[in-house]
Coordinates of C-alpha atoms in Angstrom, one line a residue:
Chain B
M1 CA 14.8 -22.8 16.9
S2 CA 11.7 -20.9 16.1
D3 CA 11.0 -17.5 17.7
P4 CA 8.4 -17.9 20.5
W5 CA 7.2 -14.3 20.1
K6 CA 7.2 -13.9 16.3
E7 CA 3.4 -14.5 16.1
C8 CA 2.9 -11.8 18.8
M9 CA 5.0 -9.4 16.9
D10 CA 3.2 -10.0 13.6
H11 CA -0.1 -9.5 15.4
C12 CA 1.3 -6.3 16.9
I13 CA 2.3 -4.9 13.5
A14 CA -1.1 -5.8 12.0
V15 CA -3.1 -4.1 14.8
T16 CA -0.8 -1.1 14.8
K17 CA -1.5 -0.6 11.1
E18 CA -5.3 -0.7 11.9
A19 CA -4.7 1.9 14.6
G20 CA -2.8 4.1 12.3
K21 CA -5.6 4.0 9.8
M22 CA -8.1 5.0 12.5
I23 CA -5.9 8.0 13.4
R24 CA -5.6 9.1 9.8
E25 CA -9.4 8.9 9.4
A26 CA -9.9 11.0 12.5
L27 CA -7.6 13.6 11.1
K28 CA -10.0 14.3 8.4
K29 CA -12.7 15.4 10.9
D30 CA -12.9 17.9 13.7
I31 CA -11.1 16.8 16.8
P32 CA -12.8 17.6 20.2
I33 CA -10.1 17.9 22.9
M34 CA -10.3 17.0 26.6
Q35 CA -7.7 17.7 29.2
K36 CA -6.0 15.4 31.6
S37 CA -3.7 16.7 34.3
S38 CA -3.6 20.3 33.0
P39 CA -4.7 22.5 30.1
V40 CA -1.8 21.3 28.1
D41 CA -2.1 17.6 28.8
L42 CA -4.4 16.7 26.1
V43 CA -6.4 13.6 25.2
T44 CA -9.0 12.9 22.6
E45 CA -11.7 10.3 21.9
T46 CA -9.3 8.9 19.3
D47 CA -6.6 8.1 21.9
Q48 CA -9.3 6.2 23.9
K49 CA -10.8 4.4 20.8
V50 CA -7.4 3.4 19.5
E51 CA -6.3 2.0 22.9
A52 CA -9.5 0.1 23.1
L53 CA -9.0 -1.3 19.6
I54 CA -5.5 -2.5 20.4
I55 CA -6.2 -4.0 23.8
S56 CA -9.4 -5.9 22.7
S57 CA -7.6 -7.2 19.6
I58 CA -4.7 -8.5 21.7
K59 CA -6.9 -9.8 24.6
E60 CA -8.9 -11.9 22.1
R61 CA -5.8 -13.6 20.8
Y62 CA -3.7 -13.6 24.0
P63 CA -6.1 -13.6 27.0
T64 CA -3.5 -14.3 29.6
H65 CA -1.2 -11.4 28.7
S66 CA -1.0 -8.1 30.7
F67 CA -1.4 -4.5 29.6
I68 CA -0.1 -1.1 30.5
G69 CA -1.9 1.4 28.3
E70 CA -1.7 5.2 28.7
E71 CA -5.5 5.8 28.7
S72 CA -6.2 2.8 30.9
V73 CA -3.7 4.0 33.5
A74 CA -5.3 7.5 33.2
A75 CA -8.6 5.8 34.0
G76 CA -7.1 4.1 37.1
A77 CA -5.6 0.8 36.0
P78 CA -2.3 0.0 37.7
S79 CA 1.0 0.6 36.0
I80 CA 3.2 -2.1 37.5
L81 CA 5.5 -4.3 35.3
T82 CA 5.4 -8.0 36.2
D83 CA 7.2 -11.0 34.6
N84 CA 4.0 -11.8 32.7
P85 CA 4.1 -11.1 28.9
T86 CA 3.0 -7.4 28.9
W87 CA 2.0 -5.0 26.1
I88 CA 3.0 -1.4 26.9
I89 CA 0.9 0.8 24.7
D90 CA 0.7 4.5 23.8
P91 CA -2.3 4.7 21.4
I92 CA -1.4 8.2 20.2
D93 CA 2.1 9.4 21.0
G94 CA 2.0 13.1 20.1
T95 CA -1.6 14.0 21.0
T96 CA -0.8 17.7 20.9
N97 CA 0.6 17.2 17.4
F98 CA -2.5 15.1 16.4
V99 CA -4.8 17.9 17.6
H100 CA -2.9 20.4 15.5
R101 CA -2.2 18.1 12.5
F102 CA 1.5 18.6 13.0
P103 CA 3.2 15.8 11.2
F104 CA 4.6 13.5 14.0
V105 CA 1.9 11.3 15.5
S106 CA 2.7 7.7 16.3
V107 CA 1.3 4.4 17.8
S108 CA 3.8 2.9 20.1
I109 CA 3.8 -0.7 21.4
G110 CA 6.6 -2.4 23.4
F111 CA 6.3 -6.0 24.5
T112 CA 8.1 -7.4 27.6
V113 CA 8.5 -10.8 29.1
N114 CA 10.2 -11.2 32.5
K115 CA 10.4 -7.4 32.5
E116 CA 12.7 -7.5 29.4
I117 CA 11.7 -5.8 26.2
E118 CA 11.3 -8.5 23.5
F119 CA 10.1 -6.3 20.6
G120 CA 9.0 -2.8 19.8
V121 CA 6.8 -1.3 17.1
V122 CA 6.4 2.4 16.4
Y123 CA 4.1 3.5 13.6
S124 CA 4.6 7.1 12.6
C125 CA 1.2 7.1 10.9
I126 CA 1.0 10.4 9.1
E127 CA 4.4 9.7 7.4
E128 CA 3.3 6.0 7.1
K129 CA 6.6 4.8 8.5
M130 CA 6.5 1.5 10.3
Y131 CA 9.5 1.0 12.6
T132 CA 10.0 -2.4 14.1
A133 CA 12.7 -4.3 16.1
R134 CA 12.9 -7.8 17.5
K135 CA 15.6 -8.4 20.2
G136 CA 18.7 -9.8 18.5
K137 CA 17.3 -9.4 15.0
G138 CA 17.9 -5.8 14.0
A139 CA 15.7 -2.7 13.4
F140 CA 13.8 -1.8 10.3
C141 CA 11.7 1.0 8.8
N142 CA 9.2 -0.1 6.3
G143 CA 11.2 -3.3 6.0
V144 CA 14.5 -1.6 5.3
P145 CA 17.3 -2.1 7.9
I146 CA 18.1 1.1 9.8
K147 CA 21.2 2.1 11.7
V148 CA 22.2 4.9 14.1
S149 CA 24.5 7.6 12.8
G150 CA 27.5 6.3 14.8
Q151 CA 28.4 9.9 15.6
E152 CA 30.8 10.1 18.6
D153 CA 31.6 13.8 18.6
I154 CA 29.0 15.8 20.6
T155 CA 29.9 19.0 18.8
K156 CA 28.7 17.5 15.5
S157 CA 25.5 16.1 16.9
L158 CA 21.8 17.0 16.4
V159 CA 20.0 16.5 19.7
L160 CA 16.2 16.0 20.3
T161 CA 14.3 16.8 23.4
E162 CA 10.9 18.1 24.4
M163 CA 9.6 20.7 26.7
G164 CA 7.1 18.5 28.4
L165 CA 3.6 19.0 29.8
K166 CA 3.9 20.3 33.3
K167 CA 3.7 24.1 33.2
D168 CA 5.0 25.2 36.6
P169 CA 7.8 27.7 36.4
E170 CA 10.3 25.8 38.5
H171 CA 10.0 22.7 36.4
F172 CA 10.5 24.8 33.3
K173 CA 13.6 26.5 34.7
A174 CA 15.3 23.1 35.0
V175 CA 14.1 21.9 31.6
M176 CA 15.3 25.1 29.9
S177 CA 18.6 25.2 31.9
N178 CA 19.4 21.7 30.6
M179 CA 18.6 22.6 27.0
Q180 CA 20.7 25.7 27.2
K181 CA 23.7 23.7 28.6
I182 CA 23.4 21.2 25.8
L183 CA 23.0 23.8 23.1
T184 CA 26.1 25.7 24.2
I185 CA 28.4 22.6 24.3
P186 CA 27.9 23.5 21.4
V187 CA 25.9 20.9 19.5
H188 CA 24.8 21.4 15.8
G189 CA 21.2 22.0 17.0
I190 CA 18.3 20.9 19.1
R191 CA 14.9 19.9 17.6
S192 CA 11.5 19.1 19.2
P193 CA 9.3 17.0 16.9
G194 CA 6.7 16.4 19.7
S195 CA 6.5 12.6 19.9
A196 CA 8.9 10.6 22.1
A197 CA 8.5 7.4 20.1
V198 CA 9.2 9.2 16.8
N199 CA 12.2 10.9 18.5
M200 CA 13.7 7.5 19.4
C201 CA 13.1 6.3 15.8
L202 CA 14.9 9.4 14.4
V203 CA 17.9 8.4 16.5
A204 CA 17.6 4.8 15.4
C205 CA 17.7 5.7 11.7
G206 CA 20.5 8.2 12.0
S207 CA 18.5 11.4 11.4
A208 CA 19.4 12.6 14.9
D209 CA 22.2 11.6 17.2
A210 CA 20.6 11.7 20.6
Y211 CA 17.3 12.2 22.4
Y212 CA 16.9 12.8 26.1
H213 CA 13.9 13.5 28.2
I214 CA 12.9 13.7 31.9
G215 CA 9.2 13.3 32.6
I216 CA 7.9 10.9 29.9
H217 CA 6.2 7.5 30.6
C218 CA 7.0 3.8 30.1
W219 CA 4.4 3.7 27.2
D220 CA 6.3 6.5 25.4
M221 CA 9.7 4.6 25.6
A222 CA 8.9 0.9 25.5
G223 CA 8.3 0.7 21.7
G224 CA 11.4 2.8 20.8
A225 CA 13.8 1.2 23.2
A226 CA 14.2 -2.0 21.2
I227 CA 14.3 -0.1 18.0
V228 CA 17.2 2.1 19.0
T229 CA 19.3 -0.7 20.6
E230 CA 18.7 -3.0 17.6
A231 CA 19.8 -0.2 15.3
G232 CA 23.2 -0.1 17.2
G233 CA 22.4 2.8 19.6
V234 CA 22.6 3.0 23.3
I235 CA 19.9 3.7 25.9
M236 CA 20.6 4.7 29.5
D237 CA 19.4 6.6 32.5
I238 CA 20.0 10.4 32.6
T239 CA 22.6 9.8 35.3
G240 CA 24.6 7.5 33.0
G241 CA 23.3 4.4 34.9
P242 CA 21.3 1.6 33.3
F243 CA 18.0 2.4 31.6
D244 CA 14.9 1.9 33.8
L245 CA 11.7 1.6 31.9
M246 CA 9.6 2.9 34.9
S247 CA 11.9 5.8 35.8
R248 CA 10.2 8.3 33.5
R249 CA 13.6 9.4 32.1
L250 CA 16.1 8.4 29.4
I251 CA 19.0 9.2 27.2
T252 CA 19.2 7.4 23.9
A253 CA 22.1 8.1 21.5
S254 CA 24.1 6.9 18.5
S255 CA 27.1 6.1 20.7
R256 CA 28.0 5.8 24.4
A257 CA 30.3 8.8 24.0
I258 CA 27.5 11.1 23.1
A259 CA 25.1 9.6 25.7
E260 CA 27.6 10.0 28.5
H261 CA 28.5 13.5 27.5
I262 CA 24.8 14.5 27.7
A263 CA 24.4 12.7 31.0
Q264 CA 27.3 14.8 32.4
Q265 CA 25.4 18.0 31.5
L266 CA 22.0 17.2 32.7
Q267 CA 20.7 18.3 36.0
E268 CA 18.1 15.9 37.5
F269 CA 14.8 17.0 38.8
P270 CA 12.1 14.9 40.4
C271 CA 9.5 13.4 38.0
G272 CA 8.0 10.5 39.9
R273 CA 8.0 6.9 38.7
D274 CA 5.4 5.1 36.6
D275 CA 5.3 2.2 39.2
A276 CA 5.1 4.5 42.3
V277 CA 2.4 3.3 44.7
N278 CA -0.1 6.1 45.4
Chain A
M1 CA -5.6 40.6 -17.6
A2 CA -2.6 38.2 -17.9
D3 CA -0.3 37.9 -14.9
P4 CA 3.0 39.6 -15.8
W5 CA 4.9 37.3 -13.4
Q6 CA 3.2 34.0 -14.1
G7 CA 6.0 32.9 -16.3
A8 CA 8.6 33.7 -13.6
M9 CA 6.6 31.9 -11.0
D10 CA 6.2 28.8 -13.2
H11 CA 9.9 28.8 -13.7
A12 CA 10.6 29.1 -10.0
V13 CA 8.4 26.1 -9.3
A14 CA 10.1 24.0 -11.9
V15 CA 13.6 25.0 -10.9
A16 CA 12.8 24.5 -7.2
R17 CA 11.6 21.0 -7.9
K18 CA 14.7 20.2 -9.9
A19 CA 16.9 21.6 -7.1
G20 CA 15.0 19.4 -4.6
E21 CA 16.1 16.4 -6.7
I22 CA 19.7 17.5 -6.5
I23 CA 19.3 17.7 -2.7
R24 CA 17.7 14.2 -2.5
D25 CA 20.5 12.7 -4.6
A26 CA 23.2 14.4 -2.5
L27 CA 21.8 12.8 0.6
Q28 CA 22.6 9.4 -0.8
N29 CA 26.3 10.3 -0.9
D30 CA 28.9 11.3 1.7
M31 CA 28.8 14.9 2.5
K32 CA 31.7 17.3 3.1
I33 CA 30.7 19.8 5.6
M34 CA 32.3 23.3 5.8
C35 CA 31.7 26.0 8.4
K36 CA 30.9 29.7 7.7
S37 CA 30.8 32.1 10.6
S38 CA 31.2 29.4 13.3
S39 CA 31.4 25.7 14.0
V40 CA 27.6 25.4 14.0
D41 CA 26.9 27.6 10.9
L42 CA 27.2 24.9 8.2
V43 CA 27.4 24.9 4.5
T44 CA 28.1 22.1 2.0
K45 CA 29.0 21.8 -1.7
T46 CA 25.3 21.0 -2.3
D47 CA 24.3 24.5 -1.0
Q48 CA 26.7 26.1 -3.5
Q49 CA 25.8 23.7 -6.4
V50 CA 22.1 24.2 -6.0
E51 CA 22.4 28.0 -5.8
Q52 CA 24.5 28.0 -9.0
F53 CA 22.0 25.8 -10.7
I54 CA 19.1 28.1 -9.9
F55 CA 21.0 31.3 -10.8
D56 CA 22.1 29.8 -14.2
S57 CA 18.7 28.6 -15.0
V58 CA 16.9 31.8 -14.1
R59 CA 19.5 34.1 -15.7
E60 CA 19.1 32.2 -19.0
K61 CA 15.4 33.0 -19.0
F62 CA 15.4 36.4 -17.3
P63 CA 18.8 38.0 -18.1
T64 CA 17.9 41.4 -16.7
H65 CA 16.7 40.3 -13.3
S66 CA 18.7 40.6 -10.1
F67 CA 19.6 38.0 -7.5
I68 CA 20.2 37.8 -3.8
G69 CA 21.4 34.3 -2.9
E70 CA 22.7 33.0 0.4
E71 CA 25.9 31.5 -0.9
S72 CA 26.7 34.4 -3.2
V73 CA 26.3 36.9 -0.4
A74 CA 28.6 34.7 1.7
A75 CA 31.1 34.9 -1.1
G76 CA 30.9 38.7 -1.0
Q77 CA 28.0 39.7 -3.3
P78 CA 26.0 42.7 -2.1
C79 CA 22.7 42.1 -0.4
T80 CA 20.7 45.2 -1.4
L81 CA 17.1 45.1 -2.6
T82 CA 16.5 47.5 -5.6
D83 CA 13.3 48.1 -7.6
N84 CA 14.5 45.7 -10.3
P85 CA 12.8 42.3 -10.4
T86 CA 14.8 40.3 -7.9
W87 CA 15.1 36.6 -7.0
I88 CA 15.8 36.0 -3.3
I89 CA 17.1 32.5 -2.9
D90 CA 18.0 30.1 -0.2
P91 CA 19.3 27.0 -2.1
V92 CA 19.2 24.7 1.0
D93 CA 17.2 26.1 3.9
G94 CA 18.0 23.7 6.8
T95 CA 21.6 22.8 6.0
T96 CA 22.1 21.4 9.5
N97 CA 19.1 19.1 8.9
F98 CA 20.4 18.2 5.5
V99 CA 23.8 17.2 6.9
H100 CA 22.0 15.0 9.4
G101 CA 19.3 13.6 7.2
F102 CA 16.7 15.2 9.5
P103 CA 13.5 15.3 7.4
F104 CA 13.0 19.0 6.7
V105 CA 15.2 20.5 3.9
A106 CA 13.8 23.2 1.7
V107 CA 14.6 25.3 -1.4
S108 CA 13.2 28.8 -0.9
I109 CA 12.7 31.3 -3.7
G110 CA 11.1 34.7 -3.2
F111 CA 10.5 37.2 -6.0
A112 CA 10.2 40.9 -5.5
V113 CA 9.5 43.8 -7.9
K114 CA 9.8 47.4 -6.7
K115 CA 10.8 46.0 -3.4
E116 CA 7.4 44.3 -3.0
L117 CA 7.1 40.5 -2.8
E118 CA 5.2 39.1 -5.7
F119 CA 5.4 35.4 -5.2
G120 CA 7.1 32.8 -3.1
V121 CA 8.0 29.1 -3.6
V122 CA 9.1 26.8 -0.9
Y123 CA 9.9 23.2 -1.9
S124 CA 10.2 20.9 1.2
S125 CA 12.2 18.4 -0.8
L126 CA 12.3 15.4 1.5
E127 CA 8.6 15.5 2.1
D128 CA 7.9 16.4 -1.6
K129 CA 5.7 19.3 -0.6
M130 CA 5.6 22.3 -3.0
Y131 CA 4.3 25.4 -1.2
T132 CA 3.5 28.4 -3.4
G133 CA 1.9 31.8 -2.9
R134 CA 1.1 34.5 -5.5
R135 CA 0.2 38.0 -4.3
G136 CA -3.6 38.3 -4.5
K137 CA -4.1 34.7 -5.7
G138 CA -3.9 32.5 -2.6
A139 CA -1.4 29.9 -1.3
Y140 CA -1.2 26.2 -2.1
C141 CA 0.6 23.1 -1.1
N142 CA 0.8 20.4 -3.8
G143 CA -2.1 22.1 -5.5
L144 CA -4.4 22.2 -2.5
P145 CA -5.4 25.6 -1.0
L146 CA -3.7 26.6 2.2
Q147 CA -5.6 28.2 5.1
V148 CA -4.1 29.3 8.4
S149 CA -5.6 28.1 11.7
D150 CA -8.6 30.0 13.0
Q151 CA -7.4 29.8 16.6
T152 CA -7.7 33.1 18.6
D153 CA -6.9 31.6 22.1
I154 CA -3.1 31.7 22.7
S155 CA -3.4 28.9 25.2
Q156 CA -4.5 26.5 22.4
C157 CA -1.6 27.4 20.1
I158 CA 1.6 25.7 18.9
V159 CA 4.4 28.3 18.3
N160 CA 7.5 27.5 16.3
S161 CA 10.9 29.0 16.7
E162 CA 14.6 28.0 16.4
M163 CA 17.7 28.4 18.5
G164 CA 19.7 29.5 15.5
S165 CA 23.5 29.3 15.1
N166 CA 24.6 32.1 17.3
R167 CA 26.1 30.7 20.5
D168 CA 27.1 34.0 22.0
P169 CA 26.0 33.5 25.7
E170 CA 24.0 36.7 25.9
V171 CA 22.1 35.9 22.7
V172 CA 21.4 32.3 23.9
D173 CA 20.1 33.8 27.2
R174 CA 17.6 36.0 25.4
I175 CA 16.5 33.2 23.2
F176 CA 15.8 30.9 26.2
S177 CA 14.2 33.7 28.2
T178 CA 11.7 34.2 25.3
M179 CA 11.1 30.5 25.0
R180 CA 10.4 30.2 28.7
K181 CA 8.0 33.1 28.7
I182 CA 6.0 31.7 25.8
L183 CA 5.8 28.2 27.2
C184 CA 4.5 29.6 30.5
I185 CA 1.7 31.6 28.9
P186 CA 0.9 28.6 28.5
V187 CA 0.8 27.5 24.9
H188 CA 0.1 23.9 23.7
G189 CA 3.7 23.6 22.7
L190 CA 6.9 25.0 21.2
R191 CA 8.3 23.2 18.2
G192 CA 10.9 23.9 15.5
V193 CA 11.6 21.8 12.4
G194 CA 15.0 23.5 11.7
T195 CA 14.1 25.5 8.6
A196 CA 12.5 28.9 8.5
A197 CA 10.8 28.3 5.2
V198 CA 9.1 25.1 6.3
N199 CA 8.2 26.7 9.6
M200 CA 6.3 29.4 7.7
G201 CA 4.7 26.7 5.5
L202 CA 3.4 25.0 8.7
V203 CA 1.9 28.4 9.8
A204 CA 0.2 28.7 6.3
S205 CA -1.1 25.1 6.5
G206 CA -2.6 25.6 9.9
A207 CA -0.4 23.0 11.6
V208 CA 1.0 25.6 13.9
E209 CA -0.3 29.1 14.7
A210 CA 2.9 31.1 14.7
Y211 CA 6.6 31.2 13.9
F212 CA 9.1 33.8 15.0
E213 CA 12.8 34.1 14.8
I214 CA 15.6 36.7 15.2
G215 CA 18.8 36.2 13.3
I216 CA 17.4 34.6 10.1
H217 CA 18.1 36.3 6.7
C218 CA 16.0 37.7 3.9
W219 CA 16.5 34.6 1.8
D220 CA 15.0 32.4 4.6
I221 CA 11.7 34.3 4.8
A222 CA 11.0 36.1 1.5
A223 CA 9.1 33.2 0.0
G224 CA 7.4 32.2 3.2
A225 CA 6.1 35.7 3.8
V226 CA 4.0 35.6 0.7
I227 CA 2.7 32.1 1.4
V228 CA 1.6 33.0 4.9
T229 CA -0.1 36.2 3.9
E230 CA -1.9 34.5 1.0
A231 CA -3.1 31.7 3.3
G232 CA -4.8 34.4 5.4
G233 CA -2.1 35.0 8.0
V234 CA -0.1 38.0 9.1
V235 CA 3.6 38.7 8.9
M236 CA 5.2 41.5 11.0
D237 CA 8.3 42.5 12.9
V238 CA 8.9 40.9 16.3
D239 CA 8.1 44.2 18.0
G240 CA 4.7 44.4 16.3
G241 CA 5.8 46.9 13.7
P242 CA 5.6 46.3 9.9
F243 CA 7.6 43.4 8.4
D244 CA 11.0 44.5 7.1
L245 CA 12.6 41.8 4.8
M246 CA 16.1 43.0 5.6
S247 CA 15.8 43.3 9.3
R248 CA 16.8 39.7 10.2
R249 CA 13.6 39.4 12.2
V250 CA 10.2 37.9 11.5
L251 CA 6.9 37.0 13.2
A252 CA 4.4 35.1 11.1
A253 CA 1.1 34.1 12.6
N254 CA -2.5 33.0 11.8
N255 CA -3.9 36.3 12.9
K256 CA -3.1 39.6 14.6
T257 CA -4.6 38.6 17.9
I258 CA -2.1 35.7 18.3
A259 CA 0.8 37.7 16.8
T260 CA 0.4 40.7 19.1
R261 CA 0.1 38.3 22.1
I262 CA 3.5 36.7 21.2
V263 CA 5.1 40.1 20.6
K264 CA 4.7 40.8 24.4
E265 CA 6.9 37.9 25.3
I266 CA 9.8 38.3 22.8
D267 CA 13.1 39.3 24.4
A268 CA 14.8 40.8 21.3
F269 CA 18.5 41.0 20.7
P270 CA 20.4 42.9 18.0
A271 CA 21.1 41.3 14.6
E272 CA 22.9 43.2 11.9
R273 CA 20.7 44.0 9.0
D274 CA 21.1 42.1 5.7
D275 CA 21.5 45.4 3.8
A276 CA 24.0 46.9 6.2
P277 CA 27.0 48.3 4.3
K278 CA 29.8 45.8 4.4
Q279 CA 33.0 46.7 6.3
E280 CA 35.8 47.9 3.9
K281 CA 38.8 45.5 4.0
Q282 CA 41.8 47.2 5.6

């Protein structure tokens, strides 16, 4: 039986490549920065242009599909996931990195139908690594199959996390306390590359064993979620319960053992939901 | 006037490139991991092989020169810097990354004469990026000139640091206290790629504004120190005083303004000097 979403996925990959080219071009010039919710929540014209390029390209081909895009939501569009085929887009994941020309900047697109993720595409565009995964058909980087590390021993693991964008001291206390608990399990190390989508791909290809984060958004996770699961990894809520795309939190890991160990260490703190009604 | 150390530097670049090939090959095979001072202070056969390869190659060409290498020191060699031309080598900087296949693994070669650093070579082998710096002659990455960021506003900066391999709770507390203070300045972000040498390369290339760490070794920073200074940056001690290669501490930044702002937030902890006399065996 032919794959009903294959054409969508091919279109997704093509438009993502275009977006990546636009980002690389922008990196050759000066980058004026604007701020969103705070002086460290950055956005640039390129974020907005790339999102516009992706959405218009998809709308032309699939006029009945829905969209959840980071910059559209910032401009007031709703962020509710329905059963309708939906494209969940982060045009530049790692805007801070982009602004500094720090090497991890990605375009992330996840595609859902009936609220279930059907495929994910993450293009780490400075490294020119195209990560893709179709539900039930494996995960790939530049066409080569990728697999998680399979590590089950937390004391031999390399863990990724980020320190987030809200800068109030109480929030940071919780973030740092969680990091300190994880570090002193002990784990081999903690790294912060600066892009959630790239972090998920690093777990998917075995370069890291886990990534956890409280406070990201559905557009940061939708692309990577399929890639990690199709690479043999697990994805769950930080409490150890099932992954919830709109919850703004996740643990993804090379094995259930590692994910659950991390879940046991983490202290929750409120981060809101993407589909919260204001 | 001809550069008396050009030959040595060319040799360092060639040998670093070859060492990088050895590292990339080793990543294709299974890796036996050993531990040094603790369960998170890792070393592999590749670290030892690469260091031996570099020593043999350099010794053949420069038989009177001295060496300080991470794995030789671990095996009991002294770590004292004399006036003699000295190669200061980390064969695999980022061994934890290497073991995991995390994309930053570097060969770091610094060269000192009369205790002054003359050149530095850092080969980020998985990225195929060759960073070089020659005193008075600039810094380059794959032949393109390097220039630090011109940022003077700390709130627009990315700062790199690492959590290291010391899991002593008091040390970990200090490290996290410093990280918390820096994040709350606020800065744009705190990153760390897992190798001191590449962190310094990122300062030199302008991708980040600063890197600091307590607990690293002379072989981690000797090469990077030249590369950062030659790219227009500054290298100093974490307390704002002059850089001391054997002190186990470093702060590299794009300029003095950013460096001195960061100094204010660093919660230092003791780390035994690289050139401390070794304990006599009882």
